[in-house]
PDB file of C-alpha atoms in Angstrom:
ATOM      1  CA  MET A   1      81.982 100.481 114.031  1.00 47.00           C
ATOM      2  CA  LYS A   2      83.358  99.065 117.276  1.00 44.00           C
ATOM      3  CA  ARG A   3      84.551  95.481 117.556  1.00 43.00           C
ATOM      4  CA  THR A   4      86.549  93.617 120.187  1.00 41.00           C
ATOM      5  CA  ALA A   5      90.268  92.935 119.860  1.00 43.00           C
ATOM      6  CA  SER A   6      89.563  89.202 119.554  1.00 43.00           C
ATOM      7  CA  PHE A   7      87.146  89.866 116.695  1.00 38.00           C
ATOM      8  CA  PHE A   8      89.752  91.773 114.725  1.00 44.00           C
ATOM      9  CA  LEU A   9      92.429  89.164 115.433  1.00 47.00           C
ATOM     10  CA  LEU A  10      90.177  86.451 114.013  1.00 45.00           C
ATOM     11  CA  LEU A  11      89.092  88.675 111.117  1.00 45.00           C
ATOM     12  CA  THR A  12      92.686  89.505 110.283  1.00 47.00           C
ATOM     13  CA  VAL A  13      93.842  85.893 110.433  1.00 48.00           C
ATOM     14  CA  THR A  14      90.887  84.606 108.397  1.00 46.00           C
ATOM     15  CA  VAL A  15      90.801  87.260 105.670  1.00 48.00           C
ATOM     16  CA  LEU A  16      94.496  87.935 105.221  1.00 47.00           C
ATOM     17  CA  CYS A  17      95.476  84.263 105.162  1.00 47.00           C
ATOM     18  CA  VAL A  18      93.326  83.963 102.041  1.00 46.00           C
ATOM     19  CA  TRP A  19      94.674  87.239 100.679  1.00 47.00           C
ATOM     20  CA  GLY A  20      98.280  86.270 101.350  1.00 47.00           C
ATOM     21  CA  ALA A  21      98.221  83.785  98.506  1.00 42.00           C
ATOM     22  CA  LEU A  22      96.954  86.475  96.124  1.00 42.00           C
ATOM     23  CA  ALA A  23      98.982  89.626  96.907  1.00 46.00           C
ATOM     24  CA  SER A  24     102.637  90.478  96.516  1.00 44.00           C
ATOM     25  CA  GLY A  25     104.817  92.557  98.797  1.00 43.00           C
ATOM     26  CA  ALA A  26     105.905  94.812  95.935  1.00 46.00           C
ATOM     27  CA  GLY A  27     102.297  95.447  94.903  1.00 47.00           C
ATOM     28  CA  ALA A  28     101.290  96.381  98.435  1.00 51.00           C
ATOM     29  CA  ASN A  29     104.180  98.848  98.563  1.00 61.00           C
ATOM     30  CA  ARG A  30     102.815 100.572  95.484  1.00 81.00           C
ATOM     31  CA  ASP A  31      99.346 100.569  97.065  1.00 89.00           C
ATOM     32  CA  LEU A  32     100.699 102.567 100.006  1.00 89.00           C
ATOM     33  CA  GLU A  33     102.442 105.001  97.666  1.00 86.00           C
ATOM     34  CA  ARG A  34      99.233 105.509  95.721  1.00 89.00           C
ATOM     35  CA  LEU A  35      96.616 105.495  98.494  1.00 91.00           C
ATOM     36  CA  LEU A  36      98.214 107.732 101.140  1.00 89.00           C
ATOM     37  CA  PRO A  37      98.779 110.874  99.018  1.00 88.00           C
ATOM     38  CA  LEU A  38      95.297 110.522  97.484  1.00 91.00           C
ATOM     39  CA  SER A  39      93.638 110.235 100.896  1.00 91.00           C
ATOM     40  CA  LEU A  40      94.815 113.728 101.801  1.00 90.00           C
ATOM     41  CA  ASP A  41      92.279 115.084  99.285  1.00 93.00           C
ATOM     42  CA  VAL A  42      89.388 113.850 101.435  1.00 95.00           C
ATOM     43  CA  ILE A  43      90.800 113.637 104.984  1.00 94.00           C
ATOM     44  CA  ASP A  44      90.766 116.729 107.192  1.00 92.00           C
ATOM     45  CA  GLY A  45      93.592 116.826 109.768  1.00 88.00           C
ATOM     46  CA  PRO A  46      95.802 114.007 111.078  1.00 88.00           C
ATOM     47  CA  VAL A  47      95.963 110.769 109.103  1.00 89.00           C
ATOM     48  CA  ARG A  48      96.368 107.401 110.796  1.00 91.00           C
ATOM     49  CA  VAL A  49      98.291 104.951 108.628  1.00 92.00           C
ATOM     50  CA  VAL A  50      98.762 101.228 109.327  1.00 94.00           C
ATOM     51  CA  VAL A  51     100.623  98.670 107.238  1.00 94.00           C
ATOM     52  CA  LYS A  52     100.173  95.066 108.332  1.00 94.00           C
ATOM     53  CA  HIS A  53     101.603  91.716 107.234  1.00 94.00           C
ATOM     54  CA  ILE A  54     100.157  88.353 108.258  1.00 89.00           C
ATOM     55  CA  SER A  55     101.118  84.833 107.291  1.00 92.00           C
ATOM     56  CA  PRO A  56     101.487  81.364 108.758  1.00 94.00           C
ATOM     57  CA  TYR A  57     104.839  80.803 110.455  1.00 95.00           C
ATOM     58  CA  LYS A  58     106.752  77.900 111.963  1.00 92.00           C
ATOM     59  CA  PRO A  59     104.678  75.428 114.023  1.00 93.00           C
ATOM     60  CA  HIS A  60     105.717  75.078 117.667  1.00 89.00           C
ATOM     61  CA  ALA A  61     105.189  72.532 120.410  1.00 83.00           C
ATOM     62  CA  GLY A  62     105.176  73.964 123.912  1.00 89.00           C
ATOM     63  CA  GLU A  63     105.105  77.428 125.405  1.00 92.00           C
ATOM     64  CA  ASP A  64     108.811  77.570 126.289  1.00 93.00           C
ATOM     65  CA  ALA A  65     109.943  77.074 122.698  1.00 93.00           C
ATOM     66  CA  PHE A  66     107.259  79.485 121.473  1.00 94.00           C
ATOM     67  CA  LEU A  67     108.456  82.171 123.898  1.00 95.00           C
ATOM     68  CA  GLU A  68     112.108  81.653 122.995  1.00 95.00           C
ATOM     69  CA  THR A  69     111.399  82.010 119.286  1.00 94.00           C
ATOM     70  CA  GLY A  70     109.177  85.045 119.932  1.00 95.00           C
ATOM     71  CA  ARG A  71     112.019  86.816 121.706  1.00 96.00           C
ATOM     72  CA  ARG A  72     114.393  86.012 118.837  1.00 95.00           C
ATOM     73  CA  LEU A  73     111.859  87.521 116.436  1.00 95.00           C
ATOM     74  CA  SER A  74     111.637  90.617 118.642  1.00 96.00           C
ATOM     75  CA  GLU A  75     115.402  91.002 118.463  1.00 95.00           C
ATOM     76  CA  ARG A  76     115.424  90.706 114.672  1.00 94.00           C
ATOM     77  CA  LEU A  77     112.737  93.381 114.435  1.00 94.00           C
ATOM     78  CA  GLY A  78     114.510  95.661 116.904  1.00 93.00           C
ATOM     79  CA  LEU A  79     111.742  95.338 119.493  1.00 96.00           C
ATOM     80  CA  PRO A  80     111.999  94.767 123.258  1.00 95.00           C
ATOM     81  CA  PRO A  81     111.382  91.214 124.563  1.00 95.00           C
ATOM     82  CA  ALA A  82     107.885  90.398 125.819  1.00 95.00           C
ATOM     83  CA  GLU A  83     105.981  87.751 127.784  1.00 94.00           C
ATOM     84  CA  LEU A  84     103.276  85.331 126.667  1.00 94.00           C
ATOM     85  CA  ARG A  85      99.582  86.149 127.035  1.00 91.00           C
ATOM     86  CA  SER A  86      96.588  83.843 127.048  1.00 88.00           C
ATOM     87  CA  GLY A  87      93.949  84.500 124.402  1.00 80.00           C
ATOM     88  CA  GLY A  88      91.481  81.780 125.330  1.00 83.00           C
ATOM     89  CA  ASP A  89      92.217  78.824 123.069  1.00 87.00           C
ATOM     90  CA  HIS A  90      95.406  80.446 121.744  1.00 91.00           C
ATOM     91  CA  ILE A  91      98.621  81.954 123.128  1.00 94.00           C
ATOM     92  CA  LEU A  92      99.897  85.382 122.138  1.00 95.00           C
ATOM     93  CA  TYR A  93     103.367  86.872 122.030  1.00 96.00           C
ATOM     94  CA  LYS A  94     103.231  90.647 121.501  1.00 96.00           C
ATOM     95  CA  ALA A  95     106.121  93.114 121.383  1.00 97.00           C
ATOM     96  CA  SER A  96     105.919  96.757 120.331  1.00 96.00           C
ATOM     97  CA  GLY A  97     108.041  99.881 120.142  1.00 94.00           C
ATOM     98  CA  PRO A  98     108.765 102.980 118.023  1.00 91.00           C
ATOM     99  CA  ASP A  99     111.471 103.217 115.400  1.00 87.00           C
ATOM    100  CA  SER A 100     113.813 106.204 115.065  1.00 81.00           C
ATOM    101  CA  GLY A 101     111.183 108.064 113.030  1.00 79.00           C
ATOM    102  CA  GLY A 102     108.429 107.606 115.613  1.00 85.00           C
ATOM    103  CA  ILE A 103     106.600 104.892 113.655  1.00 91.00           C
ATOM    104  CA  ARG A 104     105.251 102.254 116.064  1.00 93.00           C
ATOM    105  CA  ARG A 105     106.118  98.701 115.042  1.00 95.00           C
ATOM    106  CA  THR A 106     104.348  95.685 116.515  1.00 96.00           C
ATOM    107  CA  LEU A 107     105.012  91.958 116.434  1.00 97.00           C
ATOM    108  CA  LEU A 108     102.011  89.770 117.243  1.00 96.00           C
ATOM    109  CA  TRP A 109     102.627  86.034 117.070  1.00 95.00           C
ATOM    110  CA  VAL A 110      99.768  83.614 117.757  1.00 96.00           C
ATOM    111  CA  MET A 111     100.004  79.894 118.572  1.00 95.00           C
ATOM    112  CA  PHE A 112      96.893  77.721 118.289  1.00 95.00           C
ATOM    113  CA  PRO A 113      96.149  74.428 120.128  1.00 92.00           C
ATOM    114  CA  ASP A 114      97.404  72.295 117.226  1.00 93.00           C
ATOM    115  CA  GLY A 115     100.791  74.063 117.329  1.00 92.00           C
ATOM    116  CA  SER A 116     100.221  76.089 114.162  1.00 94.00           C
ATOM    117  CA  THR A 117     101.150  79.768 114.337  1.00 95.00           C
ATOM    118  CA  GLU A 118     100.276  83.049 112.641  1.00 95.00           C
ATOM    119  CA  LEU A 119     102.736  85.922 112.355  1.00 96.00           C
ATOM    120  CA  ILE A 120     101.454  89.511 112.290  1.00 96.00           C
ATOM    121  CA  VAL A 121     103.905  92.384 111.832  1.00 96.00           C
ATOM    122  CA  SER A 122     102.656  95.960 111.577  1.00 95.00           C
ATOM    123  CA  ALA A 123     103.770  99.576 111.515  1.00 95.00           C
ATOM    124  CA  GLU A 124     101.578 102.530 112.478  1.00 94.00           C
ATOM    125  CA  THR A 125     101.878 106.294 112.582  1.00 89.00           C
ATOM    126  CA  PRO A 126     102.239 107.833 116.078  1.00 78.00           C
ATOM    127  CA  GLU A 127      99.119 107.968 118.269  1.00 55.00           C
ATOM    128  CA  SER A 128      99.596 111.735 118.524  1.00 47.00           C
ATOM    129  CA  GLY A 129      98.669 111.979 114.856  1.00 50.00           C
ATOM    130  CA  ASP A 130     101.909 113.844 114.169  1.00 52.00           C
ATOM    131  CA  THR A 131     102.506 112.471 110.699  1.00 51.00           C
ATOM    132  CA  GLY A 132     103.885 115.658 109.212  1.00 51.00           C
ATOM    133  CA  THR A 133     102.944 116.601 105.658  1.00 50.00           C
ATOM    134  CA  GLY A 134     101.491 114.059 103.280  1.00 54.00           C
ATOM    135  CA  GLY A 135     104.862 113.548 101.621  1.00 57.00           C
ATOM    136  CA  GLU A 136     106.622 113.152 104.965  1.00 68.00           C
ATOM    137  CA  ALA A 137     104.043 110.643 106.199  1.00 66.00           C
ATOM    138  CA  ALA A 138     104.345 108.611 103.023  1.00 70.00           C
ATOM    139  CA  SER A 139     108.137 108.664 103.153  1.00 78.00           C
ATOM    140  CA  ARG A 140     108.298 107.583 106.815  1.00 82.00           C
ATOM    141  CA  MET A 141     105.784 104.787 106.411  1.00 86.00           C
ATOM    142  CA  GLU A 142     107.388 103.517 103.228  1.00 86.00           C
ATOM    143  CA  ALA A 143     110.797 103.484 104.949  1.00 87.00           C
ATOM    144  CA  ALA A 144     109.387 101.559 107.928  1.00 90.00           C
ATOM    145  CA  GLN A 145     107.603  99.099 105.644  1.00 90.00           C
ATOM    146  CA  THR A 146     110.740  98.536 103.569  1.00 90.00           C
ATOM    147  CA  LYS A 147     112.825  97.780 106.663  1.00 91.00           C
ATOM    148  CA  LEU A 148     110.230  95.328 107.968  1.00 93.00           C
ATOM    149  CA  SER A 149     110.009  93.690 104.550  1.00 93.00           C
ATOM    150  CA  ARG A 150     113.750  93.050 104.579  1.00 93.00           C
ATOM    151  CA  VAL A 151     113.529  91.452 108.022  1.00 94.00           C
ATOM    152  CA  LEU A 152     110.631  89.239 106.935  1.00 94.00           C
ATOM    153  CA  GLU A 153     112.469  88.186 103.800  1.00 94.00           C
ATOM    154  CA  GLY A 154     115.499  87.329 105.938  1.00 93.00           C
ATOM    155  CA  MET A 155     113.220  85.029 107.940  1.00 92.00           C
ATOM    156  CA  GLY A 156     112.105  83.283 104.745  1.00 92.00           C
ATOM    157  CA  VAL A 157     108.718  85.036 104.787  1.00 93.00           C
ATOM    158  CA  THR A 158     107.260  86.768 101.711  1.00 92.00           C
ATOM    159  CA  PRO A 159     105.770  90.132 102.802  1.00 91.00           C
ATOM    160  CA  ASN A 160     102.079  90.701 102.007  1.00 88.00           C
ATOM    161  CA  TRP A 161     101.062  94.167 103.151  1.00 91.00           C
ATOM    162  CA  ASN A 162      97.567  95.272 104.108  1.00 92.00           C
ATOM    163  CA  VAL A 163      97.338  99.101 104.014  1.00 94.00           C
ATOM    164  CA  ILE A 164      94.921 101.112 106.186  1.00 94.00           C
ATOM    165  CA  VAL A 165      94.440 104.907 105.997  1.00 94.00           C
ATOM    166  CA  GLN A 166      92.036 106.626 108.405  1.00 94.00           C
ATOM    167  CA  GLY A 167      91.005 110.146 109.378  1.00 93.00           C
ATOM    168  CA  LYS A 168      88.235 112.715 109.661  1.00 94.00           C
ATOM    169  CA  LEU A 169      86.296 112.936 106.400  1.00 95.00           C
ATOM    170  CA  LYS A 170      86.066 116.411 104.914  1.00 95.00           C
ATOM    171  CA  ALA A 171      82.525 117.784 104.978  1.00 91.00           C
ATOM    172  CA  ASP A 172      82.566 118.206 101.192  1.00 92.00           C
ATOM    173  CA  TYR A 173      82.756 114.418 100.837  1.00 92.00           C
ATOM    174  CA  ALA A 174      80.230 113.455 103.529  1.00 86.00           C
ATOM    175  CA  ALA A 175      77.619 112.493 100.941  1.00 86.00           C
ATOM    176  CA  ALA A 176      78.049 108.882  99.836  1.00 84.00           C
ATOM    177  CA  ASP A 177      77.762 109.719  96.133  1.00 88.00           C
ATOM    178  CA  LYS A 178      80.491 112.375  96.424  1.00 93.00           C
ATOM    179  CA  LEU A 179      82.983 109.976  98.036  1.00 93.00           C
ATOM    180  CA  ASN A 180      82.051 107.215  95.613  1.00 93.00           C
ATOM    181  CA  GLY A 181      82.563 109.585  92.703  1.00 94.00           C
ATOM    182  CA  TRP A 182      86.004 110.553  94.017  1.00 96.00           C
ATOM    183  CA  LEU A 183      87.053 106.904  94.295  1.00 95.00           C
ATOM    184  CA  GLN A 184      85.801 106.222  90.784  1.00 95.00           C
ATOM    185  CA  ALA A 185      87.681 109.212  89.381  1.00 95.00           C
ATOM    186  CA  GLU A 186      90.975 108.684  91.245  1.00 96.00           C
ATOM    187  CA  LEU A 187      91.191 104.878  91.385  1.00 96.00           C
ATOM    188  CA  ARG A 188      88.786 103.791  88.616  1.00 96.00           C
ATOM    189  CA  ALA A 189      87.017 101.959  91.442  1.00 96.00           C
ATOM    190  CA  GLU A 190      83.884  99.903  90.755  1.00 95.00           C
ATOM    191  CA  ALA A 191      81.585  99.319  93.735  1.00 95.00           C
ATOM    192  CA  ILE A 192      80.932  95.575  94.190  1.00 94.00           C
ATOM    193  CA  GLU A 193      79.514  95.059  97.699  1.00 93.00           C
ATOM    194  CA  SER A 194      78.061  97.389 100.343  1.00 93.00           C
ATOM    195  CA  TYR A 195      76.863  97.351 103.945  1.00 90.00           C
ATOM    196  CA  ASP A 196      74.932  99.985 105.926  1.00 90.00           C
ATOM    197  CA  ASP A 197      73.874  99.668 109.586  1.00 85.00           C
ATOM    198  CA  GLY A 198      72.631 103.232 109.977  1.00 79.00           C
ATOM    199  CA  ARG A 199      75.832 104.624 111.525  1.00 83.00           C
ATOM    200  CA  SER A 200      78.488 103.011 109.347  1.00 90.00           C
ATOM    201  CA  VAL A 201      78.569 102.505 105.603  1.00 92.00           C
ATOM    202  CA  SER A 202      81.103 100.151 104.016  1.00 94.00           C
ATOM    203  CA  VAL A 203      81.673  99.611 100.304  1.00 95.00           C
ATOM    204  CA  SER A 204      84.072  97.137  98.664  1.00 96.00           C
ATOM    205  CA  TYR A 205      85.560  98.002  95.283  1.00 96.00           C
ATOM    206  CA  ALA A 206      87.493  96.509  92.415  1.00 96.00           C
ATOM    207  CA  SER A 207      90.236  98.799  91.089  1.00 96.00           C
ATOM    208  CA  PRO A 208      92.786  98.098  88.356  1.00 95.00           C
ATOM    209  CA  LEU A 209      95.115 100.658  89.947  1.00 95.00           C
ATOM    210  CA  LEU A 210      95.555  98.726  93.217  1.00 94.00           C
ATOM    211  CA  GLU A 211      97.441  95.459  93.325  1.00 88.00           C
ATOM    212  CA  ALA A 212      96.515  93.814  96.646  1.00 90.00           C
ATOM    213  CA  SER A 213      93.352  91.755  96.175  1.00 90.00           C
ATOM    214  CA  VAL A 214      91.022  89.257  97.811  1.00 91.00           C
ATOM    215  CA  GLN A 215      88.311  87.143  96.222  1.00 89.00           C
ATOM    216  CA  SER A 216      84.690  87.499  97.293  1.00 85.00           C
ATOM    217  CA  GLY A 217      81.705  85.953  95.559  1.00 82.00           C
ATOM    218  CA  GLY A 218      83.733  85.194  92.466  1.00 84.00           C
ATOM    219  CA  ARG A 219      85.007  88.797  92.145  1.00 87.00           C
ATOM    220  CA  MET A 220      88.410  90.208  92.986  1.00 92.00           C
ATOM    221  CA  LEU A 221      88.235  93.118  95.434  1.00 95.00           C
ATOM    222  CA  ASN A 222      91.083  95.604  95.900  1.00 95.00           C
ATOM    223  CA  LEU A 223      89.704  98.274  98.214  1.00 96.00           C
ATOM    224  CA  GLN A 224      87.266  98.738 101.079  1.00 96.00           C
ATOM    225  CA  ALA A 225      86.029 102.197 102.074  1.00 96.00           C
ATOM    226  CA  ALA A 226      84.020 102.761 105.254  1.00 95.00           C
ATOM    227  CA  VAL A 227      82.495 105.894 106.761  1.00 95.00           C
ATOM    228  CA  HIS A 228      81.424 105.921 110.406  1.00 93.00           C
ATOM    229  CA  ARG A 229      79.405 108.832 111.785  1.00 88.00           C
ATOM    230  CA  SER A 230      79.945 109.665 115.467  1.00 85.00           C
ATOM    231  CA  SER A 231      76.724 109.983 117.437  1.00 82.00           C
ATOM    232  CA  GLU A 232      78.509 112.352 119.863  1.00 85.00           C
ATOM    233  CA  THR A 233      80.221 114.825 117.520  1.00 85.00           C
ATOM    234  CA  GLY A 234      78.369 114.242 114.267  1.00 83.00           C
ATOM    235  CA  GLU A 235      81.720 113.998 112.502  1.00 89.00           C
ATOM    236  CA  SER A 236      82.409 111.298 109.945  1.00 92.00           C
ATOM    237  CA  ARG A 237      85.536 109.122 110.019  1.00 94.00           C
ATOM    238  CA  LEU A 238      86.823 107.638 106.771  1.00 96.00           C
ATOM    239  CA  THR A 239      88.771 104.382 106.654  1.00 96.00           C
ATOM    240  CA  LEU A 240      90.348 103.071 103.453  1.00 96.00           C
ATOM    241  CA  GLY A 241      91.909  99.608 103.299  1.00 95.00           C
ATOM    242  CA  THR A 242      93.618  97.539 100.623  1.00 93.00           C
ATOM    243  CA  PRO A 243      92.421  94.975  99.979  1.00 93.00           C
ATOM    244  CA  VAL A 244      90.156  95.077 103.073  1.00 93.00           C
ATOM    245  CA  ILE A 245      89.853  96.961 106.365  1.00 93.00           C
ATOM    246  CA  THR A 246      91.214  94.972 109.323  1.00 89.00           C
ATOM    247  CA  THR A 247      90.856  97.620 112.055  1.00 86.00           C
ATOM    248  CA  GLU A 248      87.964  99.389 113.746  1.00 85.00           C
ATOM    249  CA  TYR A 249      86.237 101.928 111.539  1.00 79.00           C
TER     250      TYR A 249
END
C-alpha cells in the first residue's frame, strides 16, 4: 500500500506518541531478537529491517536555535550536519548516514508551529538488501540499536523501539490462513482487527510473546502483519511491525 511521506510522518508521530507511554526500550530490543529470526521462515530473499524510536523532545523557539540543536544531535549520533527543510506547517531537520557495519541511521527532528518538537531516530538495513545471514542481520541491527539507545539515554530520552521486518513472502505462505496459522503457532498471536482493500491485507494481533504494545478499541495490540500483492509481478510482500507498521507495505 503506497502512502506519501507526509502521511507516514503524521502516522508515526500520532501512533508512536501513544505507544511511547506503553512500551519499554528493553522490551523492544527483545522484540527485535524474537521477530527477525522468525521472519526468515516466511521471507524469501533479502530482509529489510527498520528499528525506529519517536518521542517528544525539547521545545524550541525560532529556526536558528532549532538548527543549532539539530546539528548538535547529529554530532552525538555520529551523523553529518544537515539543513532545515519546510514541511508545510512544520520544519524538519534530517540527517542520515551509514555506520561502520553498513546500517543506515537517520535523525528526523520535527518542530511544529507552537514550538513543540518530535524526535525520530531510526536504523535500517542497507538498501542493497545485503543483510547477510539471519544471525548476522540480527546481530548488526541489535548492535546499531544498542548504540543508538545509549545515545538517547545520554540525552535524557527513554528509547521506545518500533520494529519493522519486510520482504518477499514465500509462496507456501501466500494463503492468509497459512500465514495466520504460522503467527499463531510461533507467537501465540490472536487476530484482533483486520483490513482488506483487495490488494493489501492487514491484520493486527495480540501476542504475549511480544512486549511493545499499543491500545486500540480497549485491546492491547502487539503486532501488525500486512501482505501486499504487486499488480505487476504478482509477488506478495510481507511486512511485520511491533507494535504497528509505520512504513509503506
